[in-house]
PDB file of C-alpha atoms in Angstrom:
ATOM      1  CA  MET A   1     -13.556  73.753  57.104  1.00  0.00           C
ATOM      2  CA  LEU A   2     -15.650  72.453  54.247  1.00  0.00           C
ATOM      3  CA  SER A   3     -16.907  74.808  51.624  1.00  0.00           C
ATOM      4  CA  ASN A   4     -20.599  74.914  50.851  1.00  0.00           C
ATOM      5  CA  GLY A   5     -20.311  72.687  47.758  1.00  0.00           C
ATOM      6  CA  LYS A   6     -18.238  69.987  49.460  1.00  0.00           C
ATOM      7  CA  TYR A   7     -20.494  69.946  52.531  1.00  0.00           C
ATOM      8  CA  PHE A   8     -23.510  69.466  50.293  1.00  0.00           C
ATOM      9  CA  THR A   9     -21.821  66.526  48.552  1.00  0.00           C
ATOM     10  CA  VAL A  10     -20.876  64.841  51.847  1.00  0.00           C
ATOM     11  CA  THR A  11     -24.455  65.291  53.076  1.00  0.00           C
ATOM     12  CA  ASN A  12     -25.823  63.760  49.879  1.00  0.00           C
ATOM     13  CA  ILE A  13     -23.510  60.769  50.181  1.00  0.00           C
ATOM     14  CA  ALA A  14     -24.408  60.234  53.853  1.00  0.00           C
ATOM     15  CA  GLY A  15     -28.130  60.605  53.156  1.00  0.00           C
ATOM     16  CA  GLY A  16     -27.951  58.243  50.196  1.00  0.00           C
ATOM     17  CA  GLY A  17     -26.050  55.701  52.278  1.00  0.00           C
ATOM     18  CA  ALA A  18     -28.660  55.915  55.030  1.00  0.00           C
ATOM     19  CA  CYS A  19     -31.459  55.364  52.491  1.00  0.00           C
ATOM     20  CA  ILE A  20     -29.659  52.350  51.037  1.00  0.00           C
ATOM     21  CA  LEU A  21     -29.156  50.920  54.537  1.00  0.00           C
ATOM     22  CA  ILE A  22     -32.818  51.373  55.466  1.00  0.00           C
ATOM     23  CA  CYS A  23     -33.971  49.798  52.192  1.00  0.00           C
ATOM     24  CA  GLN A  24     -31.623  46.865  52.758  1.00  0.00           C
ATOM     25  CA  LEU A  25     -32.979  46.346  56.295  1.00  0.00           C
ATOM     26  CA  ILE A  26     -36.565  46.386  55.032  1.00  0.00           C
ATOM     27  CA  TYR A  27     -35.713  43.945  52.242  1.00  0.00           C
ATOM     28  CA  THR A  28     -33.917  41.640  54.694  1.00  0.00           C
ATOM     29  CA  HIS A  29     -36.915  41.706  57.054  1.00  0.00           C
ATOM     30  CA  ILE A  30     -39.314  40.794  54.240  1.00  0.00           C
ATOM     31  CA  TYR A  31     -36.959  38.083  52.979  1.00  0.00           C
ATOM     32  CA  VAL A  32     -36.631  36.506  56.442  1.00  0.00           C
ATOM     33  CA  GLN A  33     -40.415  36.636  56.969  1.00  0.00           C
ATOM     34  CA  LYS A  34     -41.020  34.831  53.664  1.00  0.00           C
ATOM     35  CA  LYS A  35     -38.380  32.200  54.450  1.00  0.00           C
ATOM     36  CA  ILE A  36     -39.976  31.510  57.848  1.00  0.00           C
ATOM     37  CA  GLN A  37     -43.456  31.258  56.267  1.00  0.00           C
ATOM     38  CA  THR A  38     -42.067  28.808  53.698  1.00  0.00           C
ATOM     39  CA  LYS A  39     -40.466  26.750  56.470  1.00  0.00           C
ATOM     40  CA  ILE A  40     -43.752  26.673  58.430  1.00  0.00           C
ATOM     41  CA  ARG A  41     -45.624  25.470  55.336  1.00  0.00           C
ATOM     42  CA  GLU A  42     -43.202  22.545  55.061  1.00  0.00           C
ATOM     43  CA  PHE A  43     -44.142  21.130  58.491  1.00  0.00           C
ATOM     44  CA  SER A  44     -46.032  17.862  58.265  1.00  0.00           C
ATOM     45  CA  HIS A  45     -48.784  18.998  60.646  1.00  0.00           C
ATOM     46  CA  TYR A  46     -49.338  22.163  58.575  1.00  0.00           C
ATOM     47  CA  ARG A  47     -49.699  20.196  55.331  1.00  0.00           C
ATOM     48  CA  GLY A  48     -51.683  17.423  57.017  1.00  0.00           C
ATOM     49  CA  ALA A  49     -54.203  19.922  58.376  1.00  0.00           C
ATOM     50  CA  PHE A  50     -55.213  20.886  54.848  1.00  0.00           C
ATOM     51  CA  THR A  51     -55.582  17.236  53.886  1.00  0.00           C
ATOM     52  CA  VAL A  52     -57.929  16.705  56.840  1.00  0.00           C
ATOM     53  CA  LEU A  53     -59.793  19.942  56.064  1.00  0.00           C
ATOM     54  CA  SER A  54     -60.346  18.991  52.429  1.00  0.00           C
ATOM     55  CA  LYS A  55     -61.936  15.683  53.515  1.00  0.00           C
ATOM     56  CA  HIS A  56     -64.207  17.269  56.156  1.00  0.00           C
ATOM     57  CA  ARG A  57     -67.507  17.851  54.349  1.00  0.00           C
ATOM     58  CA  LYS A  58     -69.148  20.077  56.991  1.00  0.00           C
ATOM     59  CA  ALA A  59     -66.163  22.420  57.225  1.00  0.00           C
ATOM     60  CA  MET A  60     -65.871  22.670  53.449  1.00  0.00           C
ATOM     61  CA  ASP A  61     -69.607  23.395  53.184  1.00  0.00           C
ATOM     62  CA  PHE A  62     -69.224  26.291  55.643  1.00  0.00           C
ATOM     63  CA  LEU A  63     -66.145  27.711  53.900  1.00  0.00           C
ATOM     64  CA  GLY A  64     -66.928  27.121  50.245  1.00  0.00           C
ATOM     65  CA  LEU A  65     -64.437  26.826  47.414  1.00  0.00           C
ATOM     66  CA  PRO A  66     -61.962  28.161  46.379  1.00  0.00           C
ATOM     67  CA  LEU A  67     -59.928  28.526  49.563  1.00  0.00           C
ATOM     68  CA  THR A  68     -57.444  31.306  50.203  1.00  0.00           C
ATOM     69  CA  VAL A  69     -54.769  30.712  52.832  1.00  0.00           C
ATOM     70  CA  GLY A  70     -53.110  33.577  54.695  1.00  0.00           C
ATOM     71  CA  GLU A  71     -49.837  33.649  56.552  1.00  0.00           C
ATOM     72  CA  VAL A  72     -49.247  32.664  60.157  1.00  0.00           C
ATOM     73  CA  ASP A  73     -48.886  35.778  62.342  1.00  0.00           C
ATOM     74  CA  LEU A  74     -45.260  35.510  63.465  1.00  0.00           C
ATOM     75  CA  VAL A  75     -45.604  38.383  65.941  1.00  0.00           C
ATOM     76  CA  ASP A  76     -48.264  36.572  68.008  1.00  0.00           C
ATOM     77  CA  ARG A  77     -45.958  34.150  69.819  1.00  0.00           C
ATOM     78  CA  LYS A  78     -48.546  33.383  72.493  1.00  0.00           C
ATOM     79  CA  ARG A  79     -50.955  31.746  70.036  1.00  0.00           C
ATOM     80  CA  ASN A  80     -48.520  30.791  67.237  1.00  0.00           C
ATOM     81  CA  TYR A  81     -45.570  28.854  68.525  1.00  0.00           C
ATOM     82  CA  ILE A  82     -43.364  25.884  67.833  1.00  0.00           C
ATOM     83  CA  ASP A  83     -41.226  24.682  70.703  1.00  0.00           C
ATOM     84  CA  GLY A  84     -39.348  21.501  71.462  1.00  0.00           C
ATOM     85  CA  ARG A  85     -42.450  19.510  72.358  1.00  0.00           C
ATOM     86  CA  MET A  86     -45.613  21.294  71.162  1.00  0.00           C
ATOM     87  CA  SER A  87     -46.813  23.464  68.311  1.00  0.00           C
ATOM     88  CA  GLN A  88     -49.855  25.632  67.719  1.00  0.00           C
ATOM     89  CA  LEU A  89     -50.416  27.457  64.452  1.00  0.00           C
ATOM     90  CA  ARG A  90     -53.331  29.800  63.729  1.00  0.00           C
ATOM     91  CA  ILE A  91     -53.719  29.846  59.957  1.00  0.00           C
ATOM     92  CA  PRO A  92     -56.043  32.459  58.399  1.00  0.00           C
ATOM     93  CA  ILE A  93     -58.226  30.760  55.809  1.00  0.00           C
ATOM     94  CA  CYS A  94     -61.207  31.872  53.797  1.00  0.00           C
ATOM     95  CA  GLY A  95     -63.512  30.511  51.190  1.00  0.00           C
ATOM     96  CA  GLU A  96     -66.331  31.830  49.056  1.00  0.00           C
ATOM     97  CA  ARG A  97     -68.937  31.619  51.852  1.00  0.00           C
ATOM     98  CA  ASP A  98     -67.023  32.154  55.095  1.00  0.00           C
ATOM     99  CA  GLY A  99     -63.571  32.544  56.546  1.00  0.00           C
ATOM    100  CA  GLY A 100     -61.798  32.279  59.832  1.00  0.00           C
ATOM    101  CA  ILE A 101     -58.824  30.736  61.533  1.00  0.00           C
ATOM    102  CA  MET A 102     -57.748  27.111  61.353  1.00  0.00           C
ATOM    103  CA  VAL A 103     -55.957  26.253  64.595  1.00  0.00           C
ATOM    104  CA  VAL A 104     -53.535  23.346  64.203  1.00  0.00           C
ATOM    105  CA  ARG A 105     -52.221  21.876  67.451  1.00  0.00           C
ATOM    106  CA  ALA A 106     -49.496  19.246  67.384  1.00  0.00           C
ATOM    107  CA  GLU A 107     -47.055  17.439  69.653  1.00  0.00           C
ATOM    108  CA  ARG A 108     -43.749  15.778  68.892  1.00  0.00           C
ATOM    109  CA  ASP A 109     -43.938  12.066  68.289  1.00  0.00           C
ATOM    110  CA  GLU A 110     -42.119   9.566  70.515  1.00  0.00           C
ATOM    111  CA  ASP A 111     -38.783   9.756  68.709  1.00  0.00           C
ATOM    112  CA  GLY A 112     -38.882  13.562  68.848  1.00  0.00           C
ATOM    113  CA  GLU A 113     -38.307  13.958  65.128  1.00  0.00           C
ATOM    114  CA  ASP A 114     -41.594  15.138  63.656  1.00  0.00           C
ATOM    115  CA  PHE A 115     -44.808  16.704  64.904  1.00  0.00           C
ATOM    116  CA  GLU A 116     -47.970  14.627  65.108  1.00  0.00           C
ATOM    117  CA  THR A 117     -51.222  16.526  64.678  1.00  0.00           C
ATOM    118  CA  ALA A 118     -53.266  16.351  67.859  1.00  0.00           C
ATOM    119  CA  GLN A 119     -56.168  18.684  67.090  1.00  0.00           C
ATOM    120  CA  ILE A 120     -57.477  20.825  64.243  1.00  0.00           C
ATOM    121  CA  GLU A 121     -60.137  23.407  65.006  1.00  0.00           C
ATOM    122  CA  LEU A 122     -61.826  25.765  62.572  1.00  0.00           C
ATOM    123  CA  GLU A 123     -62.988  29.095  64.030  1.00  0.00           C
ATOM    124  CA  LEU A 124     -65.506  30.514  61.553  1.00  0.00           C
ATOM    125  CA  ASP A 125     -66.269  34.242  61.367  1.00  0.00           C
ATOM    126  CA  GLU A 126     -69.703  34.609  59.799  1.00  0.00           C
ATOM    127  CA  ALA A 127     -71.205  31.360  61.070  1.00  0.00           C
ATOM    128  CA  GLY A 128     -69.901  32.024  64.582  1.00  0.00           C
ATOM    129  CA  HIS A 129     -69.029  28.349  65.027  1.00  0.00           C
ATOM    130  CA  ASN A 130     -65.934  26.556  66.161  1.00  0.00           C
ATOM    131  CA  ILE A 131     -65.684  23.158  64.496  1.00  0.00           C
ATOM    132  CA  VAL A 132     -63.199  20.598  65.747  1.00  0.00           C
ATOM    133  CA  ILE A 133     -62.445  18.708  62.563  1.00  0.00           C
ATOM    134  CA  TYR A 134     -59.787  16.422  64.036  1.00  0.00           C
ATOM    135  CA  ASP A 135     -58.897  15.384  67.587  1.00  0.00           C
ATOM    136  CA  ASN A 136     -56.784  12.414  68.596  1.00  0.00           C
ATOM    137  CA  GLY A 137     -57.374  13.168  72.305  1.00  0.00           C
ATOM    138  CA  ARG A 138     -53.697  13.706  73.090  1.00  0.00           C
ATOM    139  CA  TRP A 139     -53.400  17.502  73.123  1.00  0.00           C
ATOM    140  CA  SER A 140     -51.873  18.348  76.495  1.00  0.00           C
ATOM    141  CA  GLY A 141     -51.495  22.083  75.947  1.00  0.00           C
ATOM    142  CA  SER A 142     -53.861  24.673  77.281  1.00  0.00           C
ATOM    143  CA  LEU A 143     -56.773  25.867  75.190  1.00  0.00           C
ATOM    144  CA  VAL A 144     -57.301  29.624  75.229  1.00  0.00           C
ATOM    145  CA  LEU A 145     -60.783  30.805  74.308  1.00  0.00           C
ATOM    146  CA  LEU A 146     -60.790  34.256  72.764  1.00  0.00           C
ATOM    147  CA  ASP A 147     -63.518  36.756  72.180  1.00  0.00           C
ATOM    148  CA  ASN A 148     -64.070  37.956  68.616  1.00  0.00           C
ATOM    149  CA  SER A 149     -62.493  41.371  69.241  1.00  0.00           C
ATOM    150  CA  THR A 150     -59.010  39.852  69.479  1.00  0.00           C
ATOM    151  CA  ASP A 151     -59.428  37.610  66.452  1.00  0.00           C
ATOM    152  CA  ILE A 152     -57.336  38.715  63.476  1.00  0.00           C
ATOM    153  CA  CYS A 153     -60.346  38.548  61.155  1.00  0.00           C
ATOM    154  CA  SER A 154     -62.248  41.003  63.359  1.00  0.00           C
ATOM    155  CA  ILE A 155     -59.366  43.471  63.366  1.00  0.00           C
ATOM    156  CA  LEU A 156     -58.286  43.378  59.717  1.00  0.00           C
ATOM    157  CA  PRO A 157     -60.360  44.661  56.821  1.00  0.00           C
ATOM    158  CA  SER A 158     -62.311  41.937  55.081  1.00  0.00           C
ATOM    159  CA  ASN A 159     -60.039  42.021  52.030  1.00  0.00           C
ATOM    160  CA  GLN A 160     -57.002  40.941  54.051  1.00  0.00           C
ATOM    161  CA  PHE A 161     -56.633  37.252  54.882  1.00  0.00           C
ATOM    162  CA  CYS A 162     -60.327  36.629  55.591  1.00  0.00           C
ATOM    163  CA  CYS A 163     -61.775  37.568  52.265  1.00  0.00           C
ATOM    164  CA  HIS A 164     -65.529  37.096  52.370  1.00  0.00           C
ATOM    165  CA  PHE A 165     -67.065  37.170  48.943  1.00  0.00           C
ATOM    166  CA  LYS A 166     -70.736  38.075  49.170  1.00  0.00           C
ATOM    167  CA  SER A 167     -72.938  37.990  46.113  1.00  0.00           C
TER     168      SER A 167
END
């Protein structure tokens, strides 16, 4: 039987070990999330979408500069996915005037190595418009139209991801 002092020490050690384990799990989760976000940002269709966006005058007029880019929601695997043949990424983006979601749809090219951007659509919050800023006519996936209540910018406070700066 353990005396009161020894029992207290064993409890402290076990509790401290549990806290260290929980902190390590949280750190690992955050680390993995950041690594996945970095990997997504390296895809050619992700980078190419911002090149197309920067050259699209109407979209840039709606958004305004400077642009802030959020992270792809990794939990929403129905609307954010990358599989063997197709990819769809919903990227939160906001500018000085408006914000919203840039939907980048892509398909693998013929050799199956890299994704080729098929369609880029900008879903604006304040303006209430959806602007297709690029379409090569080859997107074979299904298009899901959503109401504003399920849009991430309608759910989150305005200072997260879709930061609307009003003067």
